[in-house]
Structures are given as structure tokens and as C-alpha cells.
XYZ file of C-alpha atoms in Angstrom:
665
model
C 102.395 -9.189 285.718
C 102.552 -5.591 286.955
C 101.211 -3.069 284.440
C 99.380 -5.509 282.170
C 96.005 -3.890 282.882
C 94.253 -5.931 285.583
C 93.240 -2.977 287.733
C 92.364 -0.903 284.662
C 89.976 -3.593 283.447
C 88.440 -3.946 286.901
C 87.881 -0.160 287.049
C 86.267 -0.229 283.628
C 83.776 -2.783 284.956
C 83.343 -0.945 288.260
C 82.542 2.433 286.686
C 80.655 1.101 283.678
C 77.203 2.573 283.239
C 75.567 -0.865 283.242
C 77.320 -1.817 286.515
C 76.334 1.464 288.174
C 72.698 0.978 287.199
C 72.535 -2.721 288.130
C 74.396 -2.653 291.467
C 73.074 -0.049 293.940
C 76.086 -0.755 296.156
C 79.621 -1.050 294.814
C 82.676 -1.653 296.965
C 86.326 -1.378 295.950
C 88.927 -3.101 298.151
C 92.623 -2.499 297.479
C 94.372 -5.287 299.316
C 97.768 -4.842 300.910
C 99.546 -8.157 301.465
C 98.922 -9.534 304.923
C 96.518 -6.733 305.813
C 93.154 -8.019 304.651
C 91.380 -7.064 307.871
C 92.676 -3.514 307.762
C 92.187 -2.864 304.041
C 90.260 0.334 303.438
C 87.472 0.356 300.894
C 85.486 2.935 299.007
C 81.735 2.505 299.221
C 79.895 4.029 296.243
C 76.158 4.633 296.452
C 73.930 5.196 293.453
C 71.639 7.661 295.228
C 74.299 10.381 295.096
C 75.045 10.572 298.796
C 78.565 11.506 299.789
C 81.170 8.758 299.360
C 82.321 7.178 302.604
C 85.639 5.593 303.513
C 85.004 2.515 305.625
C 86.824 -0.558 306.914
C 85.929 -3.949 305.490
C 84.418 -5.065 308.775
C 82.093 -2.031 308.702
C 80.728 -2.825 305.241
C 78.971 -6.082 306.069
C 75.630 -4.519 307.005
C 75.424 -2.749 303.636
C 75.892 -6.002 301.727
C 72.707 -7.507 303.166
C 70.484 -4.770 301.792
C 70.879 -4.624 298.001
C 72.715 -6.085 295.037
C 76.383 -5.425 295.484
C 79.498 -5.451 293.291
C 82.718 -5.989 295.265
C 86.153 -5.619 293.657
C 89.086 -7.207 295.493
C 92.095 -5.652 293.800
C 95.645 -7.014 294.008
C 95.063 -10.114 296.154
C 98.486 -11.737 296.406
C 97.832 -14.933 298.351
C 95.064 -17.383 299.172
C 95.226 -16.609 302.891
C 94.198 -12.984 302.371
C 91.448 -14.003 299.979
C 90.021 -16.502 302.460
C 89.915 -13.821 305.172
C 88.147 -11.344 302.924
C 85.733 -13.912 301.556
C 84.830 -15.029 305.055
C 83.945 -11.444 305.930
C 81.943 -10.869 302.760
C 80.111 -14.178 302.662
C 79.421 -13.951 306.392
C 77.565 -10.724 305.746
C 74.890 -12.632 303.857
C 75.292 -11.014 300.437
C 72.003 -11.345 298.596
C 71.740 -13.576 295.529
C 72.924 -11.792 292.375
C 75.758 -9.865 294.008
C 79.172 -10.334 292.428
C 82.834 -10.374 293.500
C 85.557 -9.388 291.012
C 89.087 -10.478 291.913
C 92.362 -9.227 290.431
C 95.643 -10.984 291.152
C 99.064 -11.598 289.624
C 98.983 -15.181 290.819
C 97.046 -17.826 288.929
C 96.853 -20.125 291.955
C 94.932 -17.413 293.839
C 92.383 -17.078 291.025
C 91.930 -20.850 290.776
C 91.554 -21.076 294.544
C 88.895 -18.342 294.533
C 86.727 -19.995 291.889
C 87.295 -23.643 291.076
C 84.348 -23.903 288.670
C 85.416 -21.272 286.107
C 88.539 -20.455 284.123
C 90.192 -17.166 285.205
C 90.305 -14.378 282.638
C 93.997 -13.883 281.900
C 94.979 -10.511 280.477
C 97.563 -10.792 277.726
C 100.026 -8.170 276.554
C 98.677 -5.820 273.901
C 99.320 -6.717 270.278
C 101.560 -4.530 268.148
C 98.590 -2.655 266.651
C 96.718 -2.396 269.968
C 99.861 -0.899 271.533
C 100.116 1.692 268.774
C 96.412 2.614 269.076
C 96.760 3.102 272.850
C 99.891 5.218 272.363
C 98.130 7.494 269.849
C 95.141 7.824 272.163
C 97.268 8.788 275.186
C 99.413 11.238 273.194
C 96.378 12.784 271.494
C 97.654 11.992 267.996
C 94.798 9.716 266.874
C 93.861 12.006 264.002
C 97.327 13.449 263.403
C 99.464 12.277 260.494
C 102.985 12.008 261.858
C 106.087 12.575 259.764
C 107.571 9.287 258.595
C 110.737 9.670 260.705
C 108.765 10.646 263.801
C 106.323 7.744 263.356
C 109.143 5.240 262.845
C 110.846 6.428 266.028
C 107.544 6.479 267.929
C 106.795 2.886 266.881
C 110.258 1.936 268.120
C 109.452 3.502 271.494
C 106.134 1.645 271.667
C 107.840 -1.593 270.643
C 110.255 -1.336 273.573
C 107.246 -1.331 275.917
C 106.520 -4.922 274.848
C 102.747 -4.540 274.950
C 102.563 -3.385 278.589
C 99.677 -0.875 278.832
C 101.061 0.857 281.940
C 104.444 1.494 280.293
C 102.803 2.730 277.076
C 100.454 5.026 279.011
C 103.156 6.528 281.229
C 105.462 7.189 278.275
C 102.546 8.529 276.249
C 101.673 10.989 279.009
C 105.247 12.276 279.070
C 105.229 12.798 275.299
C 101.788 14.358 275.385
C 103.157 16.991 277.748
C 106.552 17.478 276.081
C 105.410 17.164 272.466
C 105.847 14.498 269.766
C 109.224 15.394 268.272
C 112.285 13.372 267.287
C 114.249 14.987 270.084
C 111.684 14.077 272.753
C 111.248 10.560 271.394
C 115.012 9.966 271.501
C 115.045 11.318 275.061
C 112.270 8.881 276.076
C 113.933 5.972 274.287
C 117.172 6.619 276.160
C 115.347 6.456 279.488
C 113.521 3.278 278.518
C 116.804 1.588 277.663
C 118.599 2.711 280.808
C 115.795 3.438 283.265
C 113.711 1.266 285.557
C 111.309 0.077 282.843
C 113.175 -3.221 282.737
C 112.430 -3.824 286.443
C 108.865 -5.051 285.859
C 110.094 -7.443 283.179
C 112.807 -8.724 285.497
C 110.265 -9.236 288.256
C 107.937 -11.097 285.866
C 110.798 -13.303 284.669
C 111.899 -14.224 288.193
C 108.308 -15.158 289.086
C 107.536 -17.142 285.929
C 110.921 -18.852 285.683
C 110.141 -20.901 288.758
C 106.691 -21.883 287.474
C 107.501 -22.747 283.854
C 107.583 -26.433 283.020
C 110.718 -27.783 281.373
C 108.892 -27.908 278.022
C 107.684 -24.310 278.298
C 111.127 -23.150 279.386
C 112.821 -24.829 276.415
C 110.247 -23.382 274.010
C 110.682 -19.904 275.471
C 114.478 -20.020 275.144
C 113.956 -21.012 271.500
C 112.778 -17.459 270.742
C 116.358 -16.269 271.264
C 117.360 -17.952 267.991
C 115.381 -15.300 266.105
C 116.531 -11.697 265.636
C 115.270 -9.059 268.054
C 111.626 -8.024 267.442
C 111.352 -10.670 264.715
C 107.683 -11.465 264.061
C 107.370 -15.258 264.085
C 104.310 -17.034 262.674
C 102.734 -19.399 265.206
C 102.647 -22.048 262.492
C 106.420 -21.803 262.105
C 107.099 -22.064 265.829
C 104.820 -25.064 266.339
C 106.413 -27.036 263.503
C 109.940 -26.093 264.616
C 109.335 -27.133 268.231
C 108.044 -30.487 267.043
C 110.981 -30.948 264.642
C 113.494 -30.075 267.362
C 111.916 -32.574 269.754
C 111.058 -29.871 272.316
C 107.532 -31.267 272.614
C 106.463 -34.893 272.525
C 103.117 -36.397 271.709
C 101.243 -38.502 274.233
C 98.302 -40.888 274.113
C 95.754 -38.072 274.154
C 97.340 -35.330 272.036
C 99.656 -34.944 269.054
C 102.947 -33.096 269.373
C 101.449 -30.198 267.371
C 98.502 -29.899 269.787
C 100.878 -29.794 272.736
C 103.081 -27.191 271.012
C 100.055 -24.966 270.305
C 98.979 -25.231 273.938
C 102.518 -24.364 275.056
C 102.460 -21.221 272.895
C 99.113 -20.198 274.370
C 100.425 -20.782 277.898
C 103.454 -18.565 277.210
C 101.076 -15.864 276.017
C 98.847 -16.255 279.066
C 101.754 -15.745 281.464
C 102.878 -12.713 279.390
C 106.209 -14.172 278.381
C 105.552 -13.482 274.674
C 103.768 -10.652 272.880
C 101.178 -11.401 270.234
C 101.814 -9.263 267.152
C 98.699 -10.270 265.206
C 95.651 -12.431 265.838
C 93.619 -14.568 263.469
C 89.900 -13.949 263.030
C 89.232 -16.782 265.499
C 91.401 -14.998 268.121
C 94.206 -17.550 267.854
C 97.814 -16.397 267.612
C 98.919 -15.549 264.078
C 102.344 -14.030 264.747
C 104.257 -13.261 267.928
C 107.668 -12.341 269.292
C 109.646 -12.043 272.484
C 109.426 -8.520 274.014
C 112.835 -6.936 273.499
C 113.470 -6.192 277.187
C 112.493 -9.701 278.215
C 114.701 -11.056 275.447
C 117.697 -9.223 276.894
C 116.965 -10.615 280.369
C 116.529 -14.197 279.121
C 119.644 -13.962 276.961
C 121.693 -12.823 279.943
C 120.189 -15.595 282.056
C 120.916 -18.127 279.312
C 124.555 -17.093 279.163
C 124.877 -17.199 282.945
C 123.189 -20.575 283.409
C 124.642 -22.033 280.168
C 121.134 -22.954 279.082
C 121.240 -24.318 275.519
C 125.030 -24.402 275.649
C 126.510 -24.765 272.152
C 128.281 -28.076 271.592
C 129.987 -27.113 268.328
C 127.803 -29.428 266.196
C 124.741 -27.482 264.959
C 121.344 -29.147 264.952
C 119.517 -26.194 263.403
C 120.487 -23.817 260.622
C 118.556 -20.569 260.072
C 119.197 -17.850 257.511
C 117.899 -14.293 258.010
C 119.355 -12.553 254.946
C 116.868 -9.999 253.594
C 119.028 -8.744 250.718
C 117.447 -8.768 247.281
C 118.984 -10.327 244.178
C 121.047 -13.481 243.784
C 123.662 -12.877 246.484
C 121.738 -14.439 249.399
C 120.985 -17.590 247.361
C 124.631 -17.995 246.349
C 125.711 -17.401 249.947
C 123.393 -20.192 251.133
C 124.881 -22.675 248.643
C 128.451 -21.914 249.747
C 127.650 -22.328 253.445
C 125.638 -25.520 252.954
C 128.191 -27.100 250.605
C 131.036 -26.339 252.991
C 129.133 -27.548 256.073
C 128.066 -30.801 254.389
C 131.529 -31.507 252.959
C 133.175 -31.022 256.354
C 130.431 -33.094 258.044
C 129.793 -30.199 260.401
C 126.141 -30.297 259.320
C 125.818 -34.085 259.495
C 123.324 -34.051 262.399
C 121.158 -31.138 261.254
C 117.460 -31.556 262.052
C 116.227 -28.125 260.948
C 117.063 -26.150 257.804
C 115.047 -22.932 257.654
C 115.554 -20.764 254.555
C 112.303 -18.822 254.832
C 112.392 -15.530 252.844
C 115.825 -16.160 251.293
C 115.328 -15.238 247.634
C 115.798 -18.298 245.418
C 118.474 -20.136 247.422
C 120.705 -22.464 245.434
C 120.453 -25.922 246.969
C 123.536 -28.131 246.517
C 123.070 -31.714 245.302
C 124.785 -32.905 248.467
C 121.776 -31.754 250.477
C 120.487 -35.327 250.189
C 123.207 -36.337 252.682
C 121.367 -34.550 255.484
C 119.506 -37.731 256.356
C 118.542 -36.577 259.875
C 116.702 -33.481 258.709
C 113.092 -33.287 259.963
C 112.178 -29.726 258.981
C 112.854 -28.004 255.656
C 111.306 -24.603 254.977
C 111.585 -22.819 251.643
C 108.566 -20.579 252.222
C 108.722 -17.166 250.519
C 111.864 -18.163 248.611
C 110.167 -18.087 245.172
C 112.179 -21.168 244.268
C 111.198 -22.442 240.803
C 112.310 -26.076 240.943
C 112.682 -28.630 243.654
C 115.489 -31.206 243.366
C 114.345 -34.821 242.846
C 116.352 -36.125 245.810
C 113.524 -35.156 248.199
C 112.663 -38.879 248.505
C 116.024 -39.531 250.202
C 115.256 -37.324 253.205
C 113.440 -40.162 254.943
C 113.164 -38.451 258.342
C 111.501 -35.329 256.960
C 108.379 -34.348 258.923
C 107.692 -30.820 257.655
C 108.226 -29.575 254.102
C 107.124 -25.976 253.527
C 107.009 -24.805 249.908
C 104.333 -22.125 250.266
C 105.036 -18.931 248.302
C 107.433 -20.662 245.947
C 107.073 -20.996 242.185
C 107.261 -24.792 242.217
C 104.497 -26.235 240.041
C 105.182 -29.968 240.308
C 106.407 -31.978 243.258
C 108.036 -35.300 242.267
C 106.338 -38.605 243.092
C 109.260 -39.439 245.405
C 107.475 -37.271 248.001
C 105.304 -40.290 248.805
C 108.390 -42.196 250.025
C 108.492 -40.009 253.125
C 106.787 -42.173 255.751
C 107.284 -39.654 258.562
C 105.932 -36.608 256.724
C 103.460 -34.716 258.928
C 103.083 -31.307 257.266
C 103.238 -30.427 253.558
C 102.635 -26.851 252.404
C 102.452 -25.981 248.680
C 101.645 -22.864 246.668
C 98.072 -22.948 245.448
C 98.439 -19.801 243.340
C 100.993 -21.581 241.156
C 98.707 -24.602 240.927
C 101.253 -26.820 242.654
C 100.628 -30.453 241.789
C 101.535 -33.724 243.442
C 102.705 -36.485 241.131
C 102.396 -40.226 241.696
C 100.130 -42.425 243.790
C 100.191 -42.962 247.534
C 102.298 -45.929 248.611
C 100.294 -48.205 250.901
C 100.116 -46.750 254.416
C 103.177 -44.546 253.948
C 101.325 -41.306 254.659
C 99.523 -42.339 257.829
C 101.376 -39.566 259.730
C 100.351 -36.755 257.365
C 98.332 -34.157 259.306
C 98.560 -31.049 257.106
C 98.151 -30.924 253.328
C 97.932 -27.275 252.391
C 97.808 -25.554 249.010
C 97.524 -28.509 246.615
C 95.902 -27.934 243.213
C 94.005 -30.863 241.769
C 93.119 -31.710 238.157
C 91.060 -34.698 237.087
C 94.146 -36.760 236.288
C 95.662 -36.216 239.733
C 96.135 -39.616 241.454
C 95.395 -37.959 244.803
C 91.736 -37.578 243.758
C 91.244 -41.326 244.153
C 93.558 -41.731 247.161
C 92.618 -38.749 249.350
C 90.461 -40.794 251.730
C 93.529 -42.900 252.625
C 95.019 -39.930 254.518
C 93.036 -40.932 257.590
C 94.934 -38.739 260.086
C 94.689 -35.557 258.045
C 93.724 -32.581 260.231
C 94.228 -29.584 257.944
C 93.350 -29.640 254.260
C 93.406 -26.819 251.733
C 92.515 -27.788 248.164
C 91.856 -25.902 244.952
C 90.622 -27.824 241.947
C 89.500 -27.663 238.343
C 87.298 -30.734 237.939
C 84.270 -32.054 236.103
C 80.938 -32.584 237.890
C 81.611 -36.304 238.310
C 85.116 -35.654 239.643
C 83.773 -33.084 242.108
C 81.297 -35.642 243.432
C 84.147 -38.134 243.876
C 86.189 -35.534 245.745
C 83.255 -34.628 248.006
C 82.782 -38.283 248.988
C 86.498 -38.702 249.730
C 86.572 -35.607 251.947
C 83.532 -36.795 253.891
C 85.591 -39.828 255.008
C 88.379 -37.755 256.629
C 87.104 -38.017 260.184
C 90.087 -36.257 261.825
C 89.734 -32.997 259.885
C 89.891 -29.817 261.992
C 90.280 -27.237 259.226
C 89.042 -27.476 255.626
C 89.333 -24.997 252.741
C 87.919 -25.802 249.317
C 88.175 -23.701 246.178
C 86.428 -24.689 242.907
C 87.698 -22.734 239.879
C 87.996 -22.819 236.093
C 91.135 -22.452 233.978
C 91.468 -18.722 234.729
C 90.675 -18.995 238.434
C 87.050 -17.808 238.319
C 84.610 -19.530 240.692
C 82.786 -22.665 239.588
C 80.175 -24.909 241.153
C 81.162 -26.474 244.445
C 79.695 -29.855 245.397
C 79.437 -30.824 249.050
C 78.769 -34.293 250.403
C 77.384 -35.020 253.841
C 80.034 -33.786 256.319
C 77.870 -34.060 259.422
C 80.009 -36.953 260.727
C 83.173 -34.823 260.695
C 82.775 -34.045 264.384
C 86.291 -32.594 264.737
C 85.843 -30.054 261.937
C 85.765 -26.560 263.459
C 86.913 -24.277 260.608
C 85.400 -24.332 257.110
C 86.062 -22.008 254.141
C 84.260 -22.528 250.829
C 84.901 -20.742 247.523
C 82.482 -21.596 244.707
C 78.811 -21.702 243.840
C 76.665 -23.764 246.205
C 73.268 -25.227 245.522
C 70.505 -22.655 245.859
C 69.219 -24.439 248.943
C 72.098 -24.451 251.377
C 72.357 -28.039 252.626
C 72.962 -27.303 256.258
C 72.771 -30.996 257.058
C 76.132 -31.357 255.363
C 77.747 -28.986 257.894
C 79.051 -30.469 261.156
C 77.544 -29.075 264.346
C 80.924 -28.244 265.925
C 81.861 -25.535 263.429
C 83.258 -22.431 265.091
C 84.444 -20.598 261.948
C 82.589 -20.464 258.625
C 83.540 -18.414 255.563
C 81.569 -18.402 252.312
C 82.824 -16.813 249.070
C 81.180 -16.705 245.612
C 78.448 -19.037 246.895
C 75.713 -17.173 244.920
C 73.020 -18.080 247.476
C 69.619 -16.554 246.718
C 67.782 -17.635 249.895
C 68.573 -16.042 253.246
C 71.152 -18.431 254.789
C 70.674 -17.189 258.360
C 67.650 -19.370 259.291
C 69.661 -22.484 258.463
C 73.041 -21.383 259.771
C 71.628 -20.302 263.140
C 71.437 -23.955 264.218
C 75.265 -24.021 264.255
C 75.270 -23.008 267.911
C 79.061 -23.044 268.310
C 79.819 -20.551 265.520
C 82.138 -17.776 266.693
C 83.103 -16.285 263.331
C 80.826 -16.004 260.273
C 82.027 -14.308 257.088
C 80.109 -13.673 253.870
C 82.551 -12.627 251.149
C 82.320 -11.751 247.431
C 78.790 -12.491 246.251
C 78.274 -15.310 248.695
C 74.692 -14.072 249.069
C 72.656 -12.578 246.204
C 69.425 -11.852 248.099
C 68.060 -8.510 249.268
C 67.418 -9.209 252.944
C 68.739 -11.104 255.947
C 67.063 -11.771 259.288
C 68.736 -12.771 262.562
C 65.993 -13.929 264.919
C 65.890 -13.904 268.713
C 68.311 -16.344 270.392
C 70.136 -17.064 267.132
C 73.940 -17.447 267.026
C 74.467 -17.515 270.807
C 78.305 -17.673 270.613
C 78.949 -15.610 267.485
C 81.626 -12.965 268.104
C 82.659 -11.808 264.615
C 80.372 -11.153 261.617
C 81.569 -9.835 258.258
C 79.717 -8.788 255.088
C 82.015 -8.120 252.122
C 80.849 -7.159 248.648
C 77.227 -8.271 249.041
C 75.976 -5.980 246.288
C 72.273 -6.885 246.389
C 71.846 -6.861 250.162
C 69.537 -4.023 251.284
C 68.026 -5.021 254.620
C 69.539 -6.683 257.648
C 66.980 -7.207 260.387
C 68.481 -7.877 263.807
C 65.865 -8.973 266.317
C 66.251 -8.294 270.019
C 68.146 -11.166 271.648
C 69.949 -12.201 268.461
C 73.734 -12.667 268.524
C 74.074 -11.925 272.270
C 77.864 -12.368 272.160
C 78.722 -10.359 269.022
C 81.842 -8.224 269.532
C 82.808 -7.114 266.008
C 80.835 -6.325 262.861
C 82.507 -5.404 259.575
C 80.893 -4.353 256.294
C 82.751 -3.642 253.049
C 81.382 -2.608 249.659
C 77.756 -3.411 250.529
C 76.602 -0.181 248.903
C 72.861 -0.896 249.027
C 72.745 -1.973 252.661
C 70.671 0.312 254.857
C 71.666 1.046 258.415
C 70.200 -1.727 260.613
C 68.484 -0.121 263.585
C 68.586 -3.524 265.274
C 72.270 -2.956 266.078
C 71.050 -1.233 269.236
C 70.065 -4.675 270.542
C 73.670 -5.926 270.419
C 74.793 -5.142 273.954
C 78.237 -6.764 273.608
C 79.165 -5.029 270.335
C 82.490 -3.198 270.715
C 83.730 -2.546 267.179
C 82.118 -1.616 263.856
C 84.311 -1.428 260.737
C 82.934 0.198 257.589
C 84.595 0.474 254.151
C 83.091 1.741 250.881
C 79.539 1.746 252.163
C 76.625 3.955 251.105
C 76.512 7.558 252.277
C 73.492 6.713 254.413
C 75.367 3.931 256.165
C 78.523 6.000 256.548
C 76.459 8.536 258.472
C 76.334 5.956 261.222
C 77.701 8.516 263.661
C 74.274 10.148 263.541
C 72.842 6.889 264.834
C 75.449 6.365 267.527
C 73.060 7.619 270.170
C 71.150 4.379 269.562
C 74.280 2.285 270.186
C 76.207 1.492 273.335
C 78.772 4.075 274.435
C 81.387 1.325 274.270
C 81.113 0.874 270.492
C 84.132 2.006 268.457
C 83.483 2.906 264.815
C 86.244 2.679 262.206
C 85.431 4.158 258.813
């Protein structure tokens, strides 16, 4: 997509200090379609001699002499790439030279290098867009008036995460001044100018390449209000419930839906609003300009033409008080009585304050998705067992404490979300193999008398499990053994507490056979010797809280070679020192220390954590500044909160860090 930042990223690599020092010869080729032989290039020499403008065919002799970095910018077809590559490779480039290719066409990138996955540049997130805007306008350290900031964020939002649009608008405002008048002037030109042209061009290109599944999922965004931030979890479950994605022999419907969402991001059809710590999509939306284009196209092509019988019902009423809940009851009662809602598959009441559910809701026998998240509903009607086609039931952020035993009648249930803070309990025992489809069980609270304690291992297809519990030692051992039998688990969160929610001892059983488990969060005291053998080798995300470990955990955790995110929260470690040795944590990208009050020394050896991108430290007041940070060549971001004065003077040490490191205090 034009303006997403391909050339900017290539220039950042081209002019980077490390690239200048490593490659004595650097060549930049801007390719005009169909003119590969005539493309002019800029030859940069390290020795300071005057830059020369040469033709591609004249560069070949230079490429035989020394290490060379060649950038082929804006290659639009495979034919041009083949011509250029023939010239470059025919020159006999010495081993170690590199070619960087930028293109708007994925087939060109795949053709150029069949052995690696192309790096696809996504649209900026909401916060990344705002940071870029402030940087371009020179207002990074300026506190804007509330009205001006609100209007400025609206302007940035209309750019849809496109860096080029944000930068060009920012430059205009930097020159004219950041005032309401100027912002309104810019907003008017965005809405009626040629900014929509690049979105229209992107839509025309991608529309032809989108699969039918991706196209249907993209059109689904239109059902949500403009600029509405949609959780990825919500979209995935809705797409499955609507039948937009189907499972196959290799993957579940949820896996396919998640991949579809990622593909839409990669082709810049959606904007990520926020990311999870593991870099997966947390929330997203459809850029407003693209939404307008797709909506017009939908109306013209009659895509998703309304038949008069709704299959999905959404409510987006943000009013406070009882009015929204009463309004919901009237609409549902009327729709059910008239049989207009007889075929409903989706009923989404997320964020409607305490909706009143009519008794006749049990007549919606085709419903597959029911969301009451953030409704603060206090009771759930007992007729839940009559909704036999229900696949997703979302009760997170409600005040429901007990779910009736009739829940176990739902053979097709795939996802069940409860509110752990309200100690939501499940009544009754599992019924035979009824729950063989259950994949997500999130937010359940377990006491010793909970029947699920003895039956948990029967949920053999469970992928995501979040449990909090108040149990005896013997009951904890039983639970640990049951969990160790859930071979399909991908994500596991365990929280051991007492009657007031304070951390208690957490017992782990051997989980080394849980080969699919990639994300693990533990809250509670672990044995003094961390039993690493109980951790599966495929973990990519590990979070420890209140673990009270006294021995340095790093020597044992470093054998988890696939770790990408490692977080130590709230007294997870009580020792005074940590050591990260050479070659440890080869894939680790994010490391966080929060509230480690006794930690004083963190020794980072040269060659440790070679992929670390972000380090964050909060309330570690005794931690001294680790000089070993200078060894972390990939480190881009350091976040510091409530640290010691010595550590907060990190700016004095910045000369020992890479110039690329950003520091947020």
C-alpha cells in the first residue's frame, strides 16, 4: 500500500550507522516500472569521496570489490526484478553482500526469495500514530488543551494509521500552528481532498486478491459503528458463530478466523488499535476512509443484501442507567413474539448496562453466540440449558456468581467466559462426553466442593484455561494432575488465593508433555527450587506473579529457547541478583521487572538476549543501572516507572547504549 512506510524503513536501514560501517559500498535503486535497465542509482562510498550518479549497468564492477548493500525500491513486477537480479548477480557480488527489496506486491517478494517470509509493514496502531503525529508537529513535550487534543486525535484517526498521511498533515500543522482553526481546516481537506485516493487504490488492488472468506470477514466490520475498537477475541468468535469460517481437518474454525484477521492486517485492510504483549492483535477497527469506500461498494454490489429476517442482533447503546436495559427487553420481546427474530444466530449485548432478558429468550433455539460481557448483569436465567446450539457464552465483567448446572447440557459449547473477580462458579457435574467441543474455559473460580475439580481432565479439547482457586494442599495436587492431562492446552493461567484474594501456594505437576502450551501465567508461591522440568519447551510467553522465588530463576529459564516474552511481577523474585549469561534467551523480545523490591544487581553478559527489543522496569527501587545493557544491540525501547534516582539518571548512561534506544520515564 502506498504510504505505509516501505521506503522509509528501507532508508532507515540504508543510512543506519551499523549498515554504513559494515557495507563499504551501498547502492540505492529506485525502480520505475518497465525501466529496470535504465533505472538510475546512487552509489554511496564510505571513504567520503563525492557521490556519483551511475546507471545500473555501470555499477557491476563496484560490486565485485567489497561488501555491498543494494536497495531495490518500488519493484512492481517479477519481470523487472529478474532483470535487475540478473545484472547484480552477474556482477559476482561477494559473499555477505545483501539485497533489500521493497514492493507493494506480495507475489514479487515471494518470487524474489522463496526461502523466507517477507516482512509485511502494517498500519500504525492508534498510539503509534499519535506518537508520530506529535513528533512531526514538534509537540512531544507540549501539553495540548483538551479540545485541541481531541480534535488532533480525530485528524490522526482519519489517517487510518498511514505514516505518509500522518507525516504530511503533521508538517502542515507544524508550519501553520496547532490550533482548533488549523485542525478544522486540515480535517476539511482530509474529508474532501485526495487523501482517500490511496485507500481507494489499495481497495481496488486487494479486492481482487481477497479470498471469499477474507472478503466476508472484512465486510463484517461494517456492522460496527465508525472507529469502533473491536477486540480480536470478539471478532473471532462472531465469525465462527456466523459461519463465515469453517474448520477443516487440520485447523479449528477459531484458528482459521485468527489467521484471517492477521491476513487482513498484513494487507492493510484493518488498523490495529492495540497489541498484546506477544505482538498479537488485541483490538482493531476498519480505517474510517476505507470503511466509507467498502460501504459504498457494498451498497453498489448488494454485498450482504438484507433479506428482512435478521440473523444477528447488536446493541451499541452507551447510555447509563436503566433505560438501555429496558429498551433491550422491549425490542427482544417484540421481535420474538412476532417471530422476526426466530432465526437469530448472534445476540451481542456487550456493554449494555444490566439488560433485562425476557423469559421468551429461550425460544431463540438457533442462537450460537450470546455475549453479556461488561453488562454487570447480576443473575442469569435458568433457561440457558434450552439454547442447545449455543457455541459461545460470554459472561465476563458481569456480577453473576453462580452458573446453573444446565450449562452442561450444551453439547456444542466451544467458549465460556466468566468473571473471576466475582468468583463465578459452575454448578453440577459434566455429562458424559457433552463438553468435547469446549475449547475456552475462562474466569472460573474453584472451591474444593466444585465438581469440576474432579472432571477437569475430561475436557480433552480445551485450548484456553483460566482458573482461580481457593483449595487445600491435597485439592491443589489433584488440580495439578488434572491440568497435566490437558494435552491440547495453548494458554494457561492459574491463580491460587485465600478467602480475601491474597496469594497462596501454587502446586505444579509435570507439564512437560503439554507440547502445545505456549502461554503460561502463574500467580502464587512456587517451590523455592523452580521445577523447570514441569514447564513445556514450547513456551513463548511466561509471566510469574507472587512466586516468592529466592534463587535466581534465569539459569533454569534460559533453557526455554522459544521464550519471546518474560515477565516478573509483584514479588515473583525475592533475591538480590540476576544473571543472564552469553547465548541465553535467543528469541526473547520483551522483558519486564515489576515490583521486585529486593533486586539490586542485574548482570547482562555479552551475547545474552540477542533479540531483546523492549525492557520495562517498575518499582524496583533498589535495582542499579545494568551496564550490560550496552550489549543488547537490538534493544529499541526502555520503560522506567518509580525507579531509584540512580536508575532514572539513565540518560547519563545513554552514550553507552545504541542511538536507536528510546527511553520512556
